[in-house]
PDB file of N, CA and C in Angstrom:
ATOM      1  N   MET M   1      10.110  -3.605 -21.519  1.00 65.00           N
ATOM      2  CA  MET M   1       9.211  -3.959 -21.859  1.00 65.00           C
ATOM      3  C   MET M   1       8.223  -2.459 -21.537  1.00 65.00           C
ATOM      4  N   ASN M   2       7.245  -2.260 -22.427  1.00 84.00           N
ATOM      5  CA  ASN M   2       6.157  -1.537 -22.600  1.00 84.00           C
ATOM      6  C   ASN M   2       5.320  -1.144 -21.221  1.00 84.00           C
ATOM      7  N   GLU M   3       5.832  -0.176 -20.260  1.00 86.00           N
ATOM      8  CA  GLU M   3       4.791   0.101 -19.648  1.00 86.00           C
ATOM      9  C   GLU M   3       3.372   1.274 -20.182  1.00 86.00           C
ATOM     10  N   PRO M   4       2.516   0.870 -19.326  1.00 90.00           N
ATOM     11  CA  PRO M   4       1.501   1.570 -19.753  1.00 90.00           C
ATOM     12  C   PRO M   4       1.381   2.948 -19.418  1.00 90.00           C
ATOM     13  N   ASP M   5       0.589   3.662 -20.088  1.00 94.00           N
ATOM     14  CA  ASP M   5       0.680   5.006 -20.070  1.00 94.00           C
ATOM     15  C   ASP M   5       0.144   5.383 -18.602  1.00 94.00           C
ATOM     16  N   TRP M   6      -0.899   5.014 -18.005  1.00 93.00           N
ATOM     17  CA  TRP M   6      -0.881   4.874 -16.242  1.00 93.00           C
ATOM     18  C   TRP M   6      -0.141   5.493 -15.446  1.00 93.00           C
ATOM     19  N   TYR M   7       1.218   3.757 -15.510  1.00 92.00           N
ATOM     20  CA  TYR M   7       2.110   3.871 -15.004  1.00 92.00           C
ATOM     21  C   TYR M   7       3.266   4.498 -15.074  1.00 92.00           C
ATOM     22  N   GLN M   8       3.676   5.004 -16.051  1.00 94.00           N
ATOM     23  CA  GLN M   8       3.832   6.244 -16.270  1.00 94.00           C
ATOM     24  C   GLN M   8       3.828   7.750 -15.860  1.00 94.00           C
ATOM     25  N   THR M   9       3.051   7.444 -16.491  1.00 95.00           N
ATOM     26  CA  THR M   9       1.990   8.430 -14.887  1.00 95.00           C
ATOM     27  C   THR M   9       2.612   8.824 -13.274  1.00 95.00           C
ATOM     28  N   LEU M  10       2.273   7.389 -12.762  1.00 94.00           N
ATOM     29  CA  LEU M  10       1.897   7.266 -11.658  1.00 94.00           C
ATOM     30  C   LEU M  10       4.193   7.614 -11.619  1.00 94.00           C
ATOM     31  N   LYS M  11       4.694   7.048 -12.099  1.00 94.00           N
ATOM     32  CA  LYS M  11       5.784   7.490 -11.854  1.00 94.00           C
ATOM     33  C   LYS M  11       6.870   8.632 -12.382  1.00 94.00           C
ATOM     34  N   SER M  12       5.342   9.431 -12.858  1.00 96.00           N
ATOM     35  CA  SER M  12       5.863  10.680 -13.113  1.00 96.00           C
ATOM     36  C   SER M  12       5.562  11.818 -11.795  1.00 96.00           C
ATOM     37  N   GLU M  13       4.362  11.505 -11.532  1.00 96.00           N
ATOM     38  CA  GLU M  13       4.230  12.461 -10.189  1.00 96.00           C
ATOM     39  C   GLU M  13       4.870  11.577  -8.934  1.00 96.00           C
ATOM     40  N   ILE M  14       4.956  10.627  -9.284  1.00 95.00           N
ATOM     41  CA  ILE M  14       6.372  10.252  -7.919  1.00 95.00           C
ATOM     42  C   ILE M  14       7.738  10.884  -7.785  1.00 95.00           C
ATOM     43  N   LEU M  15       8.114  10.984  -9.249  1.00 95.00           N
ATOM     44  CA  LEU M  15       9.351  12.363  -9.254  1.00 95.00           C
ATOM     45  C   LEU M  15       8.509  13.325  -8.954  1.00 95.00           C
ATOM     46  N   ARG M  16       7.992  13.933  -9.284  1.00 96.00           N
ATOM     47  CA  ARG M  16       7.014  15.371  -8.898  1.00 96.00           C
ATOM     48  C   ARG M  16       7.155  15.348  -7.537  1.00 96.00           C
ATOM     49  N   LEU M  17       6.612  14.395  -6.549  1.00 94.00           N
ATOM     50  CA  LEU M  17       6.949  14.812  -5.281  1.00 94.00           C
ATOM     51  C   LEU M  17       8.005  14.331  -4.606  1.00 94.00           C
ATOM     52  N   GLU M  18       9.021  13.644  -5.380  1.00 93.00           N
ATOM     53  CA  GLU M  18      10.998  13.425  -5.478  1.00 93.00           C
ATOM     54  C   GLU M  18      11.297  14.990  -5.037  1.00 93.00           C
ATOM     55  N   ASN M  19      10.925  15.651  -6.203  1.00 95.00           N
ATOM     56  CA  ASN M  19      11.837  16.850  -6.079  1.00 95.00           C
ATOM     57  C   ASN M  19      10.845  17.974  -5.838  1.00 95.00           C
ATOM     58  N   SER M  20      10.371  17.930  -4.484  1.00 94.00           N
ATOM     59  CA  SER M  20       9.833  18.333  -3.913  1.00 94.00           C
ATOM     60  C   SER M  20      10.492  19.282  -2.751  1.00 94.00           C
ATOM     61  N   ASP M  21       9.668  19.842  -1.791  1.00 92.00           N
ATOM     62  CA  ASP M  21      10.446  19.448  -0.403  1.00 92.00           C
ATOM     63  C   ASP M  21      10.296  19.017   0.685  1.00 92.00           C
ATOM     64  N   ARG M  22       9.676  17.396   0.389  1.00 89.00           N
ATOM     65  CA  ARG M  22       8.235  16.720   1.536  1.00 89.00           C
ATOM     66  C   ARG M  22       9.448  16.054   1.268  1.00 89.00           C
ATOM     67  N   GLU M  23       9.604  15.950   2.945  1.00 90.00           N
ATOM     68  CA  GLU M  23      10.594  15.068   4.057  1.00 90.00           C
ATOM     69  C   GLU M  23      10.030  13.226   3.471  1.00 90.00           C
ATOM     70  N   LEU M  24       8.556  13.441   3.732  1.00 92.00           N
ATOM     71  CA  LEU M  24       8.114  11.899   3.618  1.00 92.00           C
ATOM     72  C   LEU M  24       7.090  11.850   2.066  1.00 92.00           C
ATOM     73  N   ILE M  25       6.838  10.710   2.122  1.00 92.00           N
ATOM     74  CA  ILE M  25       5.847  10.945   0.321  1.00 92.00           C
ATOM     75  C   ILE M  25       5.613   9.480   1.418  1.00 92.00           C
ATOM     76  N   THR M  26       3.786   9.445   0.922  1.00 93.00           N
ATOM     77  CA  THR M  26       3.295   8.141   1.463  1.00 93.00           C
ATOM     78  C   THR M  26       2.291   7.889   0.130  1.00 93.00           C
ATOM     79  N   ILE M  27       2.258   6.751  -0.686  1.00 93.00           N
ATOM     80  CA  ILE M  27       1.441   6.043  -1.610  1.00 93.00           C
ATOM     81  C   ILE M  27       0.549   4.581  -0.965  1.00 93.00           C
ATOM     82  N   ALA M  28      -1.013   5.555  -0.883  1.00 93.00           N
ATOM     83  CA  ALA M  28      -1.902   4.165  -0.726  1.00 93.00           C
ATOM     84  C   ALA M  28      -2.511   3.340  -2.100  1.00 93.00           C
ATOM     85  N   ILE M  29      -2.197   2.379  -2.520  1.00 93.00           N
ATOM     86  CA  ILE M  29      -3.190   1.335  -2.971  1.00 93.00           C
ATOM     87  C   ILE M  29      -4.409   0.496  -2.566  1.00 93.00           C
ATOM     88  N   ASP M  30      -5.109   0.955  -3.084  1.00 91.00           N
ATOM     89  CA  ASP M  30      -6.232   0.477  -3.223  1.00 91.00           C
ATOM     90  C   ASP M  30      -7.399  -0.386  -4.144  1.00 91.00           C
ATOM     91  N   GLY M  31      -7.892  -1.651  -4.336  1.00 90.00           N
ATOM     92  CA  GLY M  31      -8.730  -1.798  -5.335  1.00 90.00           C
ATOM     93  C   GLY M  31      -9.606  -2.935  -4.879  1.00 90.00           C
ATOM     94  N   SER M  32      -9.449  -3.826  -5.715  1.00 91.00           N
ATOM     95  CA  SER M  32     -10.673  -5.282  -5.831  1.00 91.00           C
ATOM     96  C   SER M  32      -9.433  -6.107  -5.422  1.00 91.00           C
ATOM     97  N   SER M  33      -9.893  -7.324  -4.883  1.00 86.00           N
ATOM     98  CA  SER M  33      -9.282  -8.679  -4.519  1.00 86.00           C
ATOM     99  C   SER M  33      -8.524  -8.990  -5.782  1.00 86.00           C
ATOM    100  N   ALA M  34      -7.024  -9.509  -6.055  1.00 90.00           N
ATOM    101  CA  ALA M  34      -6.172  -9.850  -7.276  1.00 90.00           C
ATOM    102  C   ALA M  34      -6.395  -9.008  -8.096  1.00 90.00           C
ATOM    103  N   ALA M  35      -6.090  -7.502  -8.329  1.00 92.00           N
ATOM    104  CA  ALA M  35      -6.861  -6.866  -8.665  1.00 92.00           C
ATOM    105  C   ALA M  35      -5.077  -6.010  -9.634  1.00 92.00           C
ATOM    106  N   GLY M  36      -4.204  -6.499  -8.875  1.00 92.00           N
ATOM    107  CA  GLY M  36      -2.595  -6.981  -8.520  1.00 92.00           C
ATOM    108  C   GLY M  36      -1.868  -5.279  -8.080  1.00 92.00           C
ATOM    109  N   LYS M  37      -2.722  -5.007  -6.417  1.00 92.00           N
ATOM    110  CA  LYS M  37      -2.271  -4.635  -5.181  1.00 92.00           C
ATOM    111  C   LYS M  37      -0.542  -4.584  -4.975  1.00 92.00           C
ATOM    112  N   SER M  38      -0.656  -6.012  -4.816  1.00 92.00           N
ATOM    113  CA  SER M  38       0.981  -6.666  -4.132  1.00 92.00           C
ATOM    114  C   SER M  38       1.584  -6.175  -5.390  1.00 92.00           C
ATOM    115  N   SER M  39       1.454  -6.351  -6.442  1.00 93.00           N
ATOM    116  CA  SER M  39       2.274  -6.666  -7.839  1.00 93.00           C
ATOM    117  C   SER M  39       2.602  -5.393  -7.682  1.00 93.00           C
ATOM    118  N   LEU M  40       1.766  -4.576  -7.917  1.00 94.00           N
ATOM    119  CA  LEU M  40       2.302  -2.788  -7.644  1.00 94.00           C
ATOM    120  C   LEU M  40       3.113  -2.743  -7.126  1.00 94.00           C
ATOM    121  N   SER M  41       2.459  -2.869  -5.811  1.00 95.00           N
ATOM    122  CA  SER M  41       2.855  -2.230  -4.557  1.00 95.00           C
ATOM    123  C   SER M  41       5.104  -2.799  -4.164  1.00 95.00           C
ATOM    124  N   ALA M  42       4.790  -4.197  -4.571  1.00 95.00           N
ATOM    125  CA  ALA M  42       6.427  -4.536  -4.541  1.00 95.00           C
ATOM    126  C   ALA M  42       6.921  -3.697  -5.276  1.00 95.00           C
ATOM    127  N   SER M  43       6.580  -3.576  -6.820  1.00 94.00           N
ATOM    128  CA  SER M  43       7.437  -3.143  -7.969  1.00 94.00           C
ATOM    129  C   SER M  43       7.897  -1.876  -7.509  1.00 94.00           C
ATOM    130  N   LEU M  44       6.766  -0.965  -7.135  1.00 95.00           N
ATOM    131  CA  LEU M  44       7.533   0.610  -6.916  1.00 95.00           C
ATOM    132  C   LEU M  44       8.439   0.859  -5.535  1.00 95.00           C
ATOM    133  N   ALA M  45       8.340  -0.272  -4.883  1.00 95.00           N
ATOM    134  CA  ALA M  45       8.690  -0.552  -3.458  1.00 95.00           C
ATOM    135  C   ALA M  45      10.505  -1.036  -4.076  1.00 95.00           C
ATOM    136  N   ALA M  46      10.569  -1.791  -5.557  1.00 96.00           N
ATOM    137  CA  ALA M  46      11.886  -2.153  -5.482  1.00 96.00           C
ATOM    138  C   ALA M  46      12.201  -1.036  -6.053  1.00 96.00           C
ATOM    139  N   GLU M  47      11.377  -0.232  -7.071  1.00 93.00           N
ATOM    140  CA  GLU M  47      12.001   0.870  -7.772  1.00 93.00           C
ATOM    141  C   GLU M  47      12.284   1.947  -6.648  1.00 93.00           C
ATOM    142  N   TYR M  48      11.743   2.498  -6.126  1.00 93.00           N
ATOM    143  CA  TYR M  48      12.102   3.526  -4.777  1.00 93.00           C
ATOM    144  C   TYR M  48      13.027   2.892  -3.930  1.00 93.00           C
ATOM    145  N   ASP M  49      12.512   1.938  -3.776  1.00 93.00           N
ATOM    146  CA  ASP M  49      13.582   1.508  -2.201  1.00 93.00           C
ATOM    147  C   ASP M  49      12.790   1.793  -1.299  1.00 93.00           C
ATOM    148  N   ALA M  50      11.275   1.767  -0.834  1.00 94.00           N
ATOM    149  CA  ALA M  50      10.506   1.643  -0.703  1.00 94.00           C
ATOM    150  C   ALA M  50      10.462   0.803   0.711  1.00 94.00           C
ATOM    151  N   GLN M  51       9.925   1.181   1.460  1.00 94.00           N
ATOM    152  CA  GLN M  51       8.733   0.763   2.960  1.00 94.00           C
ATOM    153  C   GLN M  51       7.308   0.154   2.104  1.00 94.00           C
ATOM    154  N   LEU M  52       7.192  -0.971   2.668  1.00 94.00           N
ATOM    155  CA  LEU M  52       6.393  -1.289   2.300  1.00 94.00           C
ATOM    156  C   LEU M  52       5.031  -2.576   3.366  1.00 94.00           C
ATOM    157  N   PHE M  53       4.355  -1.389   3.669  1.00 91.00           N
ATOM    158  CA  PHE M  53       3.433  -2.219   4.632  1.00 91.00           C
ATOM    159  C   PHE M  53       2.265  -2.567   4.377  1.00 91.00           C
ATOM    160  N   HIS M  54       1.432  -3.689   4.042  1.00 87.00           N
ATOM    161  CA  HIS M  54       0.457  -4.868   3.702  1.00 87.00           C
ATOM    162  C   HIS M  54      -0.680  -4.535   5.583  1.00 87.00           C
ATOM    163  N   ILE M  55      -1.905  -3.784   4.910  1.00 82.00           N
ATOM    164  CA  ILE M  55      -3.200  -4.082   5.780  1.00 82.00           C
ATOM    165  C   ILE M  55      -3.067  -5.341   6.261  1.00 82.00           C
ATOM    166  N   ASP M  56      -2.966  -6.064   5.873  1.00 78.00           N
ATOM    167  CA  ASP M  56      -3.444  -7.886   5.851  1.00 78.00           C
ATOM    168  C   ASP M  56      -2.258  -7.976   6.698  1.00 78.00           C
ATOM    169  N   ASP M  57      -0.988  -7.155   7.202  1.00 79.00           N
ATOM    170  CA  ASP M  57      -0.337  -7.471   8.329  1.00 79.00           C
ATOM    171  C   ASP M  57      -1.002  -7.447  10.065  1.00 79.00           C
ATOM    172  N   PHE M  58      -1.908  -6.641   9.865  1.00 77.00           N
ATOM    173  CA  PHE M  58      -2.794  -5.987  10.809  1.00 77.00           C
ATOM    174  C   PHE M  58      -3.702  -6.640  11.620  1.00 77.00           C
ATOM    175  N   PHE M  59      -4.024  -7.632  10.241  1.00 78.00           N
ATOM    176  CA  PHE M  59      -5.718  -7.847  10.976  1.00 78.00           C
ATOM    177  C   PHE M  59      -5.439  -9.151  11.638  1.00 78.00           C
ATOM    178  N   LEU M  60      -6.670  -9.679  12.738  1.00 80.00           N
ATOM    179  CA  LEU M  60      -6.218 -10.097  13.956  1.00 80.00           C
ATOM    180  C   LEU M  60      -6.472 -11.856  13.547  1.00 80.00           C
ATOM    181  N   THR M  61      -5.829 -12.364  13.635  1.00 82.00           N
ATOM    182  CA  THR M  61      -5.734 -14.220  13.232  1.00 82.00           C
ATOM    183  C   THR M  61      -7.143 -14.106  13.354  1.00 82.00           C
ATOM    184  N   ALA M  62      -7.748 -16.090  13.627  1.00 84.00           N
ATOM    185  CA  ALA M  62      -9.351 -16.120  14.426  1.00 84.00           C
ATOM    186  C   ALA M  62      -8.968 -16.633  15.565  1.00 84.00           C
ATOM    187  N   GLU M  63      -7.908 -17.051  16.278  1.00 87.00           N
ATOM    188  CA  GLU M  63      -8.010 -16.732  17.349  1.00 87.00           C
ATOM    189  C   GLU M  63      -7.645 -15.720  17.973  1.00 87.00           C
ATOM    190  N   GLN M  64      -7.612 -14.435  18.308  1.00 84.00           N
ATOM    191  CA  GLN M  64      -8.013 -13.328  18.595  1.00 84.00           C
ATOM    192  C   GLN M  64      -9.421 -12.360  18.572  1.00 84.00           C
ATOM    193  N   ARG M  65     -10.135 -13.221  17.799  1.00 84.00           N
ATOM    194  CA  ARG M  65     -11.139 -12.260  17.611  1.00 84.00           C
ATOM    195  C   ARG M  65     -12.224 -13.107  18.898  1.00 84.00           C
ATOM    196  N   THR M  66     -12.277 -13.111  20.034  1.00 86.00           N
ATOM    197  CA  THR M  66     -12.970 -12.547  20.608  1.00 86.00           C
ATOM    198  C   THR M  66     -13.723 -11.963  20.491  1.00 86.00           C
ATOM    199  N   PRO M  67     -15.136 -12.098  21.660  1.00 86.00           N
ATOM    200  CA  PRO M  67     -15.744 -11.180  21.717  1.00 86.00           C
ATOM    201  C   PRO M  67     -15.565  -9.850  21.980  1.00 86.00           C
ATOM    202  N   ALA M  68     -14.845  -9.971  23.309  1.00 86.00           N
ATOM    203  CA  ALA M  68     -14.238  -8.607  23.701  1.00 86.00           C
ATOM    204  C   ALA M  68     -13.498  -8.109  22.679  1.00 86.00           C
ATOM    205  N   ARG M  69     -12.784  -7.914  21.991  1.00 82.00           N
ATOM    206  CA  ARG M  69     -12.301  -8.297  20.581  1.00 82.00           C
ATOM    207  C   ARG M  69     -12.666  -7.430  19.780  1.00 82.00           C
ATOM    208  N   LEU M  70     -13.630  -8.209  19.342  1.00 82.00           N
ATOM    209  CA  LEU M  70     -14.684  -7.728  18.518  1.00 82.00           C
ATOM    210  C   LEU M  70     -15.548  -6.651  18.364  1.00 82.00           C
ATOM    211  N   ALA M  71     -15.742  -6.183  19.697  1.00 84.00           N
ATOM    212  CA  ALA M  71     -17.073  -5.240  20.200  1.00 84.00           C
ATOM    213  C   ALA M  71     -16.474  -3.937  20.346  1.00 84.00           C
ATOM    214  N   ALA M  72     -14.971  -3.835  20.214  1.00 82.00           N
ATOM    215  CA  ALA M  72     -13.997  -2.460  20.056  1.00 82.00           C
ATOM    216  C   ALA M  72     -14.335  -1.551  18.965  1.00 82.00           C
ATOM    217  N   VAL M  73     -14.095  -0.549  18.864  1.00 79.00           N
ATOM    218  CA  VAL M  73     -13.322  -0.190  17.868  1.00 79.00           C
ATOM    219  C   VAL M  73     -12.655  -0.450  17.452  1.00 79.00           C
ATOM    220  N   GLY M  74     -12.648  -0.444  16.066  1.00 73.00           N
ATOM    221  CA  GLY M  74     -11.325  -1.116  14.726  1.00 73.00           C
ATOM    222  C   GLY M  74     -11.090  -2.524  15.184  1.00 73.00           C
ATOM    223  N   GLU M  75     -12.181  -3.277  15.127  1.00 68.00           N
ATOM    224  CA  GLU M  75     -12.269  -5.083  15.807  1.00 68.00           C
ATOM    225  C   GLU M  75     -11.226  -5.696  15.419  1.00 68.00           C
ATOM    226  N   PHE M  76     -11.274  -5.339  13.978  1.00 66.00           N
ATOM    227  CA  PHE M  76     -10.131  -6.535  12.652  1.00 66.00           C
ATOM    228  C   PHE M  76      -9.228  -6.270  13.308  1.00 66.00           C
ATOM    229  N   PHE M  77      -8.018  -5.030  13.717  1.00 60.00           N
ATOM    230  CA  PHE M  77      -6.784  -4.923  13.974  1.00 60.00           C
ATOM    231  C   PHE M  77      -6.533  -5.255  14.816  1.00 60.00           C
TER     232      PHE M  77
END
Protein backbone atom coordinates (compact mmCIF):
# COMPACT_ATOMS: atom_id res chain seq x y z
CA MET A 1 0.00 0.00 0.00
CA ASN A 2 1.32 3.44 -0.89
CA GLU A 3 1.42 5.81 2.05
CA PRO A 4 0.48 9.45 1.49
CA ASP A 5 3.29 12.01 1.48
CA TRP A 6 2.11 13.53 4.78
CA TYR A 7 2.33 10.10 6.45
CA GLN A 8 5.87 9.60 5.18
CA THR A 9 6.74 13.07 6.51
CA LEU A 10 5.24 12.18 9.89
CA LYS A 11 7.18 8.92 10.07
CA SER A 12 10.39 10.73 9.13
CA GLU A 13 9.84 13.19 11.96
CA ILE A 14 9.15 10.36 14.42
CA LEU A 15 12.36 8.64 13.29
CA ARG A 16 14.28 11.88 13.80
CA LEU A 17 12.90 12.12 17.34
CA GLU A 18 13.67 8.46 18.05
CA ASN A 19 17.28 9.05 17.01
CA SER A 20 17.60 12.08 19.27
CA ASP A 21 18.58 11.95 22.94
CA ARG A 22 14.98 12.35 24.08
CA GLU A 23 13.75 9.90 26.68
CA LEU A 24 10.09 10.45 25.90
CA ILE A 25 8.31 11.37 22.70
CA THR A 26 4.75 12.66 22.94
CA ILE A 27 2.55 12.98 19.88
CA ALA A 28 -0.85 14.68 20.09
CA ILE A 29 -3.40 14.24 17.32
CA ASP A 30 -6.18 16.77 16.88
CA GLY A 31 -8.88 17.07 14.26
CA SER A 32 -12.54 17.27 13.38
CA SER A 33 -15.07 14.59 14.20
CA ALA A 34 -14.68 11.51 11.97
CA ALA A 35 -11.40 12.84 10.53
CA GLY A 36 -9.52 9.60 11.22
CA LYS A 37 -7.77 10.52 14.49
CA SER A 38 -8.46 7.15 16.10
CA SER A 39 -7.38 5.21 13.00
CA LEU A 40 -4.17 7.22 12.68
CA SER A 41 -3.33 6.96 16.37
CA ALA A 42 -4.03 3.20 16.43
CA SER A 43 -1.81 2.72 13.38
CA LEU A 44 1.04 4.72 14.91
CA ALA A 45 0.68 2.99 18.29
CA ALA A 46 0.90 -0.42 16.63
CA GLU A 47 3.81 0.51 14.38
CA TYR A 48 5.87 2.12 17.15
CA ASP A 49 4.72 -0.06 20.09
CA ALA A 50 3.48 3.09 21.81
CA GLN A 51 1.07 3.87 24.63
CA LEU A 52 -2.21 5.33 23.39
CA PHE A 53 -4.51 7.56 25.43
CA HIS A 54 -7.92 8.71 24.20
CA ILE A 55 -9.30 11.91 25.74
CA ASP A 56 -12.77 10.34 25.55
CA ASP A 57 -11.66 7.95 28.30
CA PHE A 58 -11.40 10.91 30.67
CA PHE A 59 -14.77 12.60 30.09
CA LEU A 60 -17.40 12.38 32.79
CA THR A 61 -20.36 10.12 32.17
CA ALA A 62 -23.84 11.68 32.20
CA GLU A 63 -24.37 10.44 35.78
CA GLN A 64 -21.17 12.14 36.96
CA ARG A 65 -22.12 15.56 35.55
CA THR A 66 -23.65 16.98 38.71
CA PRO A 67 -24.16 20.74 39.17
CA ALA A 68 -21.30 20.86 41.69
CA ARG A 69 -18.95 18.99 39.38
CA LEU A 70 -19.89 21.11 36.36
CA ALA A 71 -19.16 24.28 38.35
CA ALA A 72 -15.56 23.17 38.92
CA VAL A 73 -12.55 23.93 36.72
CA GLY A 74 -12.12 21.20 34.11
CA GLU A 75 -15.77 20.37 34.51
CA PHE A 76 -16.02 17.64 31.88
CA PHE A 77 -12.99 15.61 32.98
